[in-house]
PDB file of C-alpha atoms and ligand atoms in Angstrom:
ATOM      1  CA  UNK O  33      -7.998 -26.314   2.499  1.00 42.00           C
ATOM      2  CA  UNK O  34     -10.316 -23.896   2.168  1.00 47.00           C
ATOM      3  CA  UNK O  35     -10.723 -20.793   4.382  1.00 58.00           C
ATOM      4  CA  UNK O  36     -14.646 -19.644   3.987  1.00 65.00           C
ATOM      5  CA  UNK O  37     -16.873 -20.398   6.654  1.00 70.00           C
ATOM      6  CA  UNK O  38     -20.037 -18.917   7.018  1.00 75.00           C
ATOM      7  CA  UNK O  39     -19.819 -18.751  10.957  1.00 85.00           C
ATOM      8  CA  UNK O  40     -17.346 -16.188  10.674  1.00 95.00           C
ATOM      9  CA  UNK O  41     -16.709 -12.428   9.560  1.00 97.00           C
ATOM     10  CA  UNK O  42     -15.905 -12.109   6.145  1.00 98.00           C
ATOM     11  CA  UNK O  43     -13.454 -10.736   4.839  1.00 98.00           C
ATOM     12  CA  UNK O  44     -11.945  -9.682   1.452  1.00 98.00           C
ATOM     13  CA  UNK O  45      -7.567  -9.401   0.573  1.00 98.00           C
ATOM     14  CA  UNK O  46      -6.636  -7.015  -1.995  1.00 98.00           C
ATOM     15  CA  UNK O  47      -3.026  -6.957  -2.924  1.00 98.00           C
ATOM     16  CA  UNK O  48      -0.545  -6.230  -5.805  1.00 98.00           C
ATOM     17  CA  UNK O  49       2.479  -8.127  -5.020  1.00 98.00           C
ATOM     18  CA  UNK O  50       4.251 -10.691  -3.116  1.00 98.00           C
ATOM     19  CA  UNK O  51       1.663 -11.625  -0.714  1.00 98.00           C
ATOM     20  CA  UNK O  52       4.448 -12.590   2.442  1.00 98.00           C
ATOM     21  CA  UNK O  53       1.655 -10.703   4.790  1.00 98.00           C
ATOM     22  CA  UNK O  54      -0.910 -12.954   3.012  1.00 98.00           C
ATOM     23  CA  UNK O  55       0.425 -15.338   3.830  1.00 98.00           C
ATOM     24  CA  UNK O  56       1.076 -14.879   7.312  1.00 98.00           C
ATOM     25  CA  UNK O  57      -2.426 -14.269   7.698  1.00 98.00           C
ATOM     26  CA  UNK O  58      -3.851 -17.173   5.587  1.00 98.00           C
ATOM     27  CA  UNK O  59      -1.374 -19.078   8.283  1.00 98.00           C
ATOM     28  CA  UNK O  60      -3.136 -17.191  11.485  1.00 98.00           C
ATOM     29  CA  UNK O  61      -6.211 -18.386   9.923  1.00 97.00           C
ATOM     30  CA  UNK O  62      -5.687 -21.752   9.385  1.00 96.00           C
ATOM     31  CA  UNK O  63      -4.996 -22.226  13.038  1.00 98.00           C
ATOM     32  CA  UNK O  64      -7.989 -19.829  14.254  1.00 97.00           C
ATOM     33  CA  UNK O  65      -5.736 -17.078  15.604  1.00 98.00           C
ATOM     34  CA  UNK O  66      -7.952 -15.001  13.014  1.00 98.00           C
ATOM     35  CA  UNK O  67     -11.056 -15.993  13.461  1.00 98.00           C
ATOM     36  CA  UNK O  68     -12.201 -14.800   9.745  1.00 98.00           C
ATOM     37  CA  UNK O  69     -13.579 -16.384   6.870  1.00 97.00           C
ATOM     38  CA  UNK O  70     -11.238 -15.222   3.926  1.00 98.00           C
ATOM     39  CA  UNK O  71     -13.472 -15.286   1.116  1.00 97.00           C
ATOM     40  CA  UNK O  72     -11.655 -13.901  -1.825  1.00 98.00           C
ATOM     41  CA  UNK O  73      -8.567 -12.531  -2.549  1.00 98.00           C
ATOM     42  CA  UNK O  74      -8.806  -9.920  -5.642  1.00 98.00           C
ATOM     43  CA  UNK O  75      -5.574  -8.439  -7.725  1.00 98.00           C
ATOM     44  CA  UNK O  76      -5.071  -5.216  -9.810  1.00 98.00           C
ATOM     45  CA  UNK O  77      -1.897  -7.385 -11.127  1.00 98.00           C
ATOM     46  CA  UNK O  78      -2.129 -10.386 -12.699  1.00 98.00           C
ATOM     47  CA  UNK O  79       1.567 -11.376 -12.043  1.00 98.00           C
ATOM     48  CA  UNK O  80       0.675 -11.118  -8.382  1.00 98.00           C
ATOM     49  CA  UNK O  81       2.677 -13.848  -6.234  1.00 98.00           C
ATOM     50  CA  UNK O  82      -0.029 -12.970  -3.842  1.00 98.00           C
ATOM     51  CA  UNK O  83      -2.753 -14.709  -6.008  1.00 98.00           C
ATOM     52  CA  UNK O  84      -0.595 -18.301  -6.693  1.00 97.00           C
ATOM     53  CA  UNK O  85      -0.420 -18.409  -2.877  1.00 97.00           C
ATOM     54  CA  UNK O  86      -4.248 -17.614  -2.232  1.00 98.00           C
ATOM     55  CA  UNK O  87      -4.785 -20.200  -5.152  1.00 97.00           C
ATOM     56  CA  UNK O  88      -2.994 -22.657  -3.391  1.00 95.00           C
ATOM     57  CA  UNK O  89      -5.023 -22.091  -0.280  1.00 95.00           C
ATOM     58  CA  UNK O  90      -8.157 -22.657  -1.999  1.00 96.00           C
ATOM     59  CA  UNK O  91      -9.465 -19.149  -1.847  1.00 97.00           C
ATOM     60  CA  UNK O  92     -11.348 -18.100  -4.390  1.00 97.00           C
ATOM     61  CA  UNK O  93      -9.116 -15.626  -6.565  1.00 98.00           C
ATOM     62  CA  UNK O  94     -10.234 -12.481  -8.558  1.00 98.00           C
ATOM     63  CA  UNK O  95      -7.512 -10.262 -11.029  1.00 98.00           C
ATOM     64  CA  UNK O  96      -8.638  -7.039 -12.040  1.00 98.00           C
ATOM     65  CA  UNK O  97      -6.118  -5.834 -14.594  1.00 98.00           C
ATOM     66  CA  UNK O  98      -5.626  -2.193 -13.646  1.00 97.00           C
ATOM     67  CA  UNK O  99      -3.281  -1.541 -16.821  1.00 97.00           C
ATOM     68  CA  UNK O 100      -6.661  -3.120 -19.259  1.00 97.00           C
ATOM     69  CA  UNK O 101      -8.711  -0.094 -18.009  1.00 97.00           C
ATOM     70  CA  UNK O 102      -8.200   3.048 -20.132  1.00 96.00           C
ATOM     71  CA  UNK O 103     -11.121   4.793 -17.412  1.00 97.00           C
ATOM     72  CA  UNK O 104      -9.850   4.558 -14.042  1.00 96.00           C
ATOM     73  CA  UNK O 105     -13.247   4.919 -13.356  1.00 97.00           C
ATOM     74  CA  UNK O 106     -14.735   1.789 -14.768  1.00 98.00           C
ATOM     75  CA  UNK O 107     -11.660   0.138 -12.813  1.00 98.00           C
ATOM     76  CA  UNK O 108     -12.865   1.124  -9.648  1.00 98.00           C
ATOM     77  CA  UNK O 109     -16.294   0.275 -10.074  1.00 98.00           C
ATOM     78  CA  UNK O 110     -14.981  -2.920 -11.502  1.00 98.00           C
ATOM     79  CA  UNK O 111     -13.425  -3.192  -8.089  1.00 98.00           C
ATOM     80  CA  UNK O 112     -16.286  -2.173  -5.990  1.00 98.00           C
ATOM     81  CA  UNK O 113     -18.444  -4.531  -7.427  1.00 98.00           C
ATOM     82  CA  UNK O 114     -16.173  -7.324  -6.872  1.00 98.00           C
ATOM     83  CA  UNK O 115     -15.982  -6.597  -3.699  1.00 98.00           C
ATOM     84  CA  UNK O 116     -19.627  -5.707  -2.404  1.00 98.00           C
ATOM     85  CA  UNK O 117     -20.690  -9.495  -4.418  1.00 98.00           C
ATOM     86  CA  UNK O 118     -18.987 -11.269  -1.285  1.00 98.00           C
ATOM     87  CA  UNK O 119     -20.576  -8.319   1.556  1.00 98.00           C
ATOM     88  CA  UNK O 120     -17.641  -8.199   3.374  1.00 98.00           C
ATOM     89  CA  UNK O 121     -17.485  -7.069   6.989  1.00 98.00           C
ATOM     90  CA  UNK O 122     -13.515  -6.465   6.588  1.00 98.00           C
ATOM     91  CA  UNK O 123     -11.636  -5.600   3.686  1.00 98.00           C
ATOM     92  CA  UNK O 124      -7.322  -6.386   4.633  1.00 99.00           C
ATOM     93  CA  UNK O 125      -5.074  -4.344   2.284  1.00 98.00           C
ATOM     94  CA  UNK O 126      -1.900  -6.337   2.024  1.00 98.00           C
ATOM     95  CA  UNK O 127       0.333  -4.547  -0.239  1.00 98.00           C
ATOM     96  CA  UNK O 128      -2.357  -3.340  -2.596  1.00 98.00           C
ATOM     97  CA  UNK O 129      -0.595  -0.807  -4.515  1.00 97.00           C
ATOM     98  CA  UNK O 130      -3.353   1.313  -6.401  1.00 97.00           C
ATOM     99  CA  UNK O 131      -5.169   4.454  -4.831  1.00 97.00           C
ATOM    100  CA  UNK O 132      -8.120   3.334  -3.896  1.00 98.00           C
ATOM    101  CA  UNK O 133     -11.551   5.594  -4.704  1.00 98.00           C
ATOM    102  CA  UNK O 134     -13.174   7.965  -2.759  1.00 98.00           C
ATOM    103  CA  UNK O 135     -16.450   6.397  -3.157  1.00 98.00           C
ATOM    104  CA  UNK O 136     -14.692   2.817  -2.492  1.00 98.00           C
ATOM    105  CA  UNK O 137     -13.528   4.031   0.953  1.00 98.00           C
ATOM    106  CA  UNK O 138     -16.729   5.848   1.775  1.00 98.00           C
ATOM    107  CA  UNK O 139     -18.652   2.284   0.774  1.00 98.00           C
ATOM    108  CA  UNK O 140     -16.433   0.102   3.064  1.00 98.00           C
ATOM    109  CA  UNK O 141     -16.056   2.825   5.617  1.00 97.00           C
ATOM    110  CA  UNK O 142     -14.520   1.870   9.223  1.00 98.00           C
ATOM    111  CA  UNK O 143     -13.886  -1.790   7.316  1.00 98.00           C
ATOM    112  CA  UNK O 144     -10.823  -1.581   5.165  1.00 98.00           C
ATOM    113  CA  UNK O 145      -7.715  -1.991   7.271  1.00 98.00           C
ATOM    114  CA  UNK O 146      -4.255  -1.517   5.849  1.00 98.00           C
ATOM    115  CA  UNK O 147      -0.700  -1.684   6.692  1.00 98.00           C
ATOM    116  CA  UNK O 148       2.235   0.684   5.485  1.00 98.00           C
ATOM    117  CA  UNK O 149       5.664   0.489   6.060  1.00 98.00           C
ATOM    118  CA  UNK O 150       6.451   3.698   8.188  1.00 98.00           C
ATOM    119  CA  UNK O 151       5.544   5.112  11.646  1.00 98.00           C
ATOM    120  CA  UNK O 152       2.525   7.537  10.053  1.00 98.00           C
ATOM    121  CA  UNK O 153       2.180   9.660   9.395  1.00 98.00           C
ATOM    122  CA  UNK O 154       5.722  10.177   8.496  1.00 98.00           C
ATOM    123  CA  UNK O 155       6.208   8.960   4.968  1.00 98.00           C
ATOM    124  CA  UNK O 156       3.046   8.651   3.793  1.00 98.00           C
ATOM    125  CA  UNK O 157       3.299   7.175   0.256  1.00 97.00           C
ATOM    126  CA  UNK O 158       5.990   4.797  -1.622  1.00 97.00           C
ATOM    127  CA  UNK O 159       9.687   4.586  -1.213  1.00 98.00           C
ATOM    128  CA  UNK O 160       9.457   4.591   2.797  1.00 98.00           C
ATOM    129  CA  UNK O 161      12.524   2.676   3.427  1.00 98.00           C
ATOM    130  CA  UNK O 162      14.980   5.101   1.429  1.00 98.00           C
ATOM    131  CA  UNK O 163      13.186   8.353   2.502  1.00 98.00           C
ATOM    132  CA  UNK O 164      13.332   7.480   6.225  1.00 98.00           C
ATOM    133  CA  UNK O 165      17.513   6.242   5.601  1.00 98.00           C
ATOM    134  CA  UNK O 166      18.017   9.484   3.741  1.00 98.00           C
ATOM    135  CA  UNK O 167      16.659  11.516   5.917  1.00 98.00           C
ATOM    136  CA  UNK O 168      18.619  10.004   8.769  1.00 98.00           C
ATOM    137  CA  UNK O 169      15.861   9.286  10.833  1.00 98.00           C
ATOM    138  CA  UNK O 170      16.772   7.672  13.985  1.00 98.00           C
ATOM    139  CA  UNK O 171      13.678   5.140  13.945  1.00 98.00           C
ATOM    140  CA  UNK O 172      11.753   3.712  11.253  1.00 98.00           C
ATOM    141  CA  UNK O 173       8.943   1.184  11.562  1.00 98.00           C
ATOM    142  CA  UNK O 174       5.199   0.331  10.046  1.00 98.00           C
ATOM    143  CA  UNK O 175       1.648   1.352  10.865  1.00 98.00           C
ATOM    144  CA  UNK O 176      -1.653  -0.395  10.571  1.00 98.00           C
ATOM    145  CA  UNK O 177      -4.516   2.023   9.959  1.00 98.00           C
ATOM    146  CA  UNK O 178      -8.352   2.344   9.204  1.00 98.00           C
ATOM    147  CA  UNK O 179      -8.617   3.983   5.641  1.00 98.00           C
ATOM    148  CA  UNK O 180     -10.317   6.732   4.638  1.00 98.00           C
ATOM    149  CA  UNK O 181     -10.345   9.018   1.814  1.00 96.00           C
ATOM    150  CA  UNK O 182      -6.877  10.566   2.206  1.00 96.00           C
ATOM    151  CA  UNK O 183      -4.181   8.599   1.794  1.00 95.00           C
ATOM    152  CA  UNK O 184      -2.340   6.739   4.147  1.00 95.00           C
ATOM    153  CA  UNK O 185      -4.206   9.362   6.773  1.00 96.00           C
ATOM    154  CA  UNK O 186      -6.406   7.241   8.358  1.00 98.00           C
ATOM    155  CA  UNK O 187      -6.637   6.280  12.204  1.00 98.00           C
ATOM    156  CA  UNK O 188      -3.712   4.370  13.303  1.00 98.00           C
ATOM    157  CA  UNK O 189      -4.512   1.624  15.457  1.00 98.00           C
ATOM    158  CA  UNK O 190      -0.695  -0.181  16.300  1.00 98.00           C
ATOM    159  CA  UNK O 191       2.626   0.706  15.351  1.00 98.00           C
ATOM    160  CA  UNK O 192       6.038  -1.645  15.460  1.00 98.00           C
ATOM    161  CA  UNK O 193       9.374   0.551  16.004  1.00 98.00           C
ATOM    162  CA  UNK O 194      12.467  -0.485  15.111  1.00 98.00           C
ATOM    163  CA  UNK O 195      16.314   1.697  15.705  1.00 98.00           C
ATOM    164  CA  UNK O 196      17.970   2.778  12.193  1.00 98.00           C
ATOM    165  CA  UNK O 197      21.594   1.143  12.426  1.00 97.00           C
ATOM    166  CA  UNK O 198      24.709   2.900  10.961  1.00 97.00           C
ATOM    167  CA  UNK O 199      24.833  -0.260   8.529  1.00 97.00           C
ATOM    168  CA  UNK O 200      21.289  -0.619   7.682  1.00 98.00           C
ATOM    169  CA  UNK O 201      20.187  -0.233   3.639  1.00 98.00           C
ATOM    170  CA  UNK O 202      16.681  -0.146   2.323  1.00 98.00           C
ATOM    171  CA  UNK O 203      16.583  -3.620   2.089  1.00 98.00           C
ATOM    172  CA  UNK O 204      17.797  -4.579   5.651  1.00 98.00           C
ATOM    173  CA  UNK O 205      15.208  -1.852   6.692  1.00 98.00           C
ATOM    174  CA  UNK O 206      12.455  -3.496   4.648  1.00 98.00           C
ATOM    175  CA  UNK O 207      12.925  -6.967   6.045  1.00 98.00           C
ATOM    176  CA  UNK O 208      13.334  -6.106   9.615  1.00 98.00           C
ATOM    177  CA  UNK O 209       9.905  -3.470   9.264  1.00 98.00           C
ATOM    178  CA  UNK O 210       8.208  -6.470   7.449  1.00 98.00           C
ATOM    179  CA  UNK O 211       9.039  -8.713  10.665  1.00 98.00           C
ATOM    180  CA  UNK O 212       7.065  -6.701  12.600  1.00 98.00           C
ATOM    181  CA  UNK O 213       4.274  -6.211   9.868  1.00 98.00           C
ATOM    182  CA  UNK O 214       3.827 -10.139  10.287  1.00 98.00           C
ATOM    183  CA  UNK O 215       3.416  -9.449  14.178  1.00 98.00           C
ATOM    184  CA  UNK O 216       1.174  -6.336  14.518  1.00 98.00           C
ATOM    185  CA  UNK O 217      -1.292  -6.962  11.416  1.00 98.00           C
ATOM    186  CA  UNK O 218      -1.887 -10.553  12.711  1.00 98.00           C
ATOM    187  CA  UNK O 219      -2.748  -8.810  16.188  1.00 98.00           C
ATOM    188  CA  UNK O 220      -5.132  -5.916  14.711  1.00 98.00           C
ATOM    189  CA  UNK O 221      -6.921  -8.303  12.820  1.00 98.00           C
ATOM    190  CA  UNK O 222      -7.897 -10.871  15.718  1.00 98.00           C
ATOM    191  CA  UNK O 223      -8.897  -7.442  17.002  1.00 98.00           C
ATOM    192  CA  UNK O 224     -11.013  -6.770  14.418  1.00 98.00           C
ATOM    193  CA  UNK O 225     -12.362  -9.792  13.749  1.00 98.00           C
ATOM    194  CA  UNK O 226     -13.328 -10.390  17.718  1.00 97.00           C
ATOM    195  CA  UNK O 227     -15.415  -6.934  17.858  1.00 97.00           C
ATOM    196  CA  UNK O 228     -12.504  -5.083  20.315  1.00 98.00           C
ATOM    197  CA  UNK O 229     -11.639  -2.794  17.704  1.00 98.00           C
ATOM    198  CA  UNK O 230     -13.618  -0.293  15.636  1.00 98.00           C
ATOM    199  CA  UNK O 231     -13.752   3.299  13.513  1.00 98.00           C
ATOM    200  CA  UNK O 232     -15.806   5.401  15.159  1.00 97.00           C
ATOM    201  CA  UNK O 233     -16.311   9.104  14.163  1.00 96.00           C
ATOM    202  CA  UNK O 234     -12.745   8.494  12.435  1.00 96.00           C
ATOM    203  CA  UNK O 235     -11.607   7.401  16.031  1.00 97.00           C
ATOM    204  CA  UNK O 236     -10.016   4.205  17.109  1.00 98.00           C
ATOM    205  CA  UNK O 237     -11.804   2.321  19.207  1.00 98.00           C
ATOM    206  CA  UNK O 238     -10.032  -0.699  21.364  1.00 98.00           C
ATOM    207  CA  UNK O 239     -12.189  -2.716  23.705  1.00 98.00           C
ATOM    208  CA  UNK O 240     -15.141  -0.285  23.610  1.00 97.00           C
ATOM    209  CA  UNK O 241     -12.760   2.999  24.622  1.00 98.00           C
ATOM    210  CA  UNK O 242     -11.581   5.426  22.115  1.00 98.00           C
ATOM    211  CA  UNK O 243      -7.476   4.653  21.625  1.00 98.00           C
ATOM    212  CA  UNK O 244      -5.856   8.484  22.390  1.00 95.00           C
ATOM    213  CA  UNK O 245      -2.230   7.017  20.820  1.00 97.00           C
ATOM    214  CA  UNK O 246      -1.444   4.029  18.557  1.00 98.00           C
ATOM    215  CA  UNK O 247      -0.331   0.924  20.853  1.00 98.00           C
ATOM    216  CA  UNK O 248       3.267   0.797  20.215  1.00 98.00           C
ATOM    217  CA  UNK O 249       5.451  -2.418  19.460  1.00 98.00           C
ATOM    218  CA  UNK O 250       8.908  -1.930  19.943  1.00 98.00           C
ATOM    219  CA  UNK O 251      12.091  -4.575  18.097  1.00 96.00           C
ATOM    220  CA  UNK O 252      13.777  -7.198  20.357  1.00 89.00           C
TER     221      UNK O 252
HETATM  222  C1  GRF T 175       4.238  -4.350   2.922  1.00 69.50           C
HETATM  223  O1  GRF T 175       5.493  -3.901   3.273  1.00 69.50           O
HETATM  224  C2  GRF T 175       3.183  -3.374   3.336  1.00 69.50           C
HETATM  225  O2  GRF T 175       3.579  -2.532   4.355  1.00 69.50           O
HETATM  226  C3  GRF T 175       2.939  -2.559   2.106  1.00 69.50           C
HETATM  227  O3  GRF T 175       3.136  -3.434   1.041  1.00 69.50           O
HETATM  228  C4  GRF T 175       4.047  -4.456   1.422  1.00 69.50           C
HETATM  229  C5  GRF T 175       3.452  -5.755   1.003  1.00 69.50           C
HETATM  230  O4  GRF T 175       4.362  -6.808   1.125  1.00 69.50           O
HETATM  231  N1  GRF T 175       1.625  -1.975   2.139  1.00 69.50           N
HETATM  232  P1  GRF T 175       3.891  -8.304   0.870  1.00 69.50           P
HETATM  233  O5  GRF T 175       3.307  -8.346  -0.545  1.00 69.50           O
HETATM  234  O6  GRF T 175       2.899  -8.654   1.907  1.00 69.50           O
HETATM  235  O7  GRF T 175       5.149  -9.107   0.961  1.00 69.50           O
END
């Protein structure tokens, strides 16, 4: 199977890890519920799980070795160039785990979407699942967001909500937040890839009208 067409948007994955919301979307994909053409799927870590299953797709597969880079610099120009070869219209960050550069986000401005695992712009940053427990929050959930410069700050397009139970742990929190990260990235992206959502001015924009809150998803 392969996943490039040239009547559609293309579209570039970075990731780092597992690759389960890869997946998901390589699935949406496959049966035109995304209507993009994945083009290639590029990795800062070459033990990636993400990359096998992109492999297996088809998709052409890139690893960047972060730790081989003693410049960060030269990494991230590295990246760029990787990723302005295939002129992307929409760049999906799907558990990508490095910061990316200023002058990467101002390049793919208003067309690198991402998806963390907390209602931003609470916990901004790693360890989401055990900050939100210990700080016996009530709710706890995951965001998908435009990126810009700062991180994890960018406009917030749709949001999935879920209750903190008495018996929940990090993990239970993690799998029942990535649930919902299958649901609401799937949705953002059709979005995306069908023209009714935008950056504007560092606005949302949902069916040609600036979106004043994040559309909210709340667990069954
Ligand atoms: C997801 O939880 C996402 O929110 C975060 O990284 C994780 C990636 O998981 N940005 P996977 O590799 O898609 O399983």
């Amino acid at each position: 199977m392969t996943l490039a067409d040239d009547s559609l948007m293309r579209a570039v994955c970075l990731l780092s890890g597992t690759g389960t919301n890869l997946q998901v979307i390589l699935e949406n994909i496959a049966t035109g519920n995304i209507p993009i053409s994945l083009n290639a799927v590029i990795s800062d870590n070459p033990m990636a799980k993400g990359i096998e299953k992109a492999d297996t797709s088809g998709i052409t597969t890139k690893v960047i070795d972060y730790k081989l880079y003693d410049e960060q610099s030269i990494y991230h120009d590295q990246l760029k160039q990787s990723v302005l070869i295939e002129n992307p219209d929409l760049i999906i960050l799907a558990g990508y785990m490095r910061i990316l550069s200023d002058d990467f986000c101002e390049t793919f401005r208003g067309k690198i979407i991402n998806i963390h695992p907390s209602l931003l712009p609470a916990y901004k940053g790693l360890n989401t699942h055990q900050r939100a427990l210990e700080a016996k929050e009530t709710h706890h959930g995951t965001s998908v967001h435009f990126v810009i410069p700062e991180l994890d700050g960018g406009p917030i397009v749709i949001q999935y909500r879920i209750k903190i139970h008495s018996s929940d742990t990090a993990d239970t929190l993690k799998k029942r937040v990535q649930e919902g990260e299958y649901q609401i990235y799937s949705k953002a992206l059709k979005w995306f890839a069908l023209d009714q959502l935008k950056m504007k001015n560092d606005k949302v924009m949902f069916h040609g009208d600036h979106l004043d809150k994040p559309i909210l998803i709340e667990e069954n």
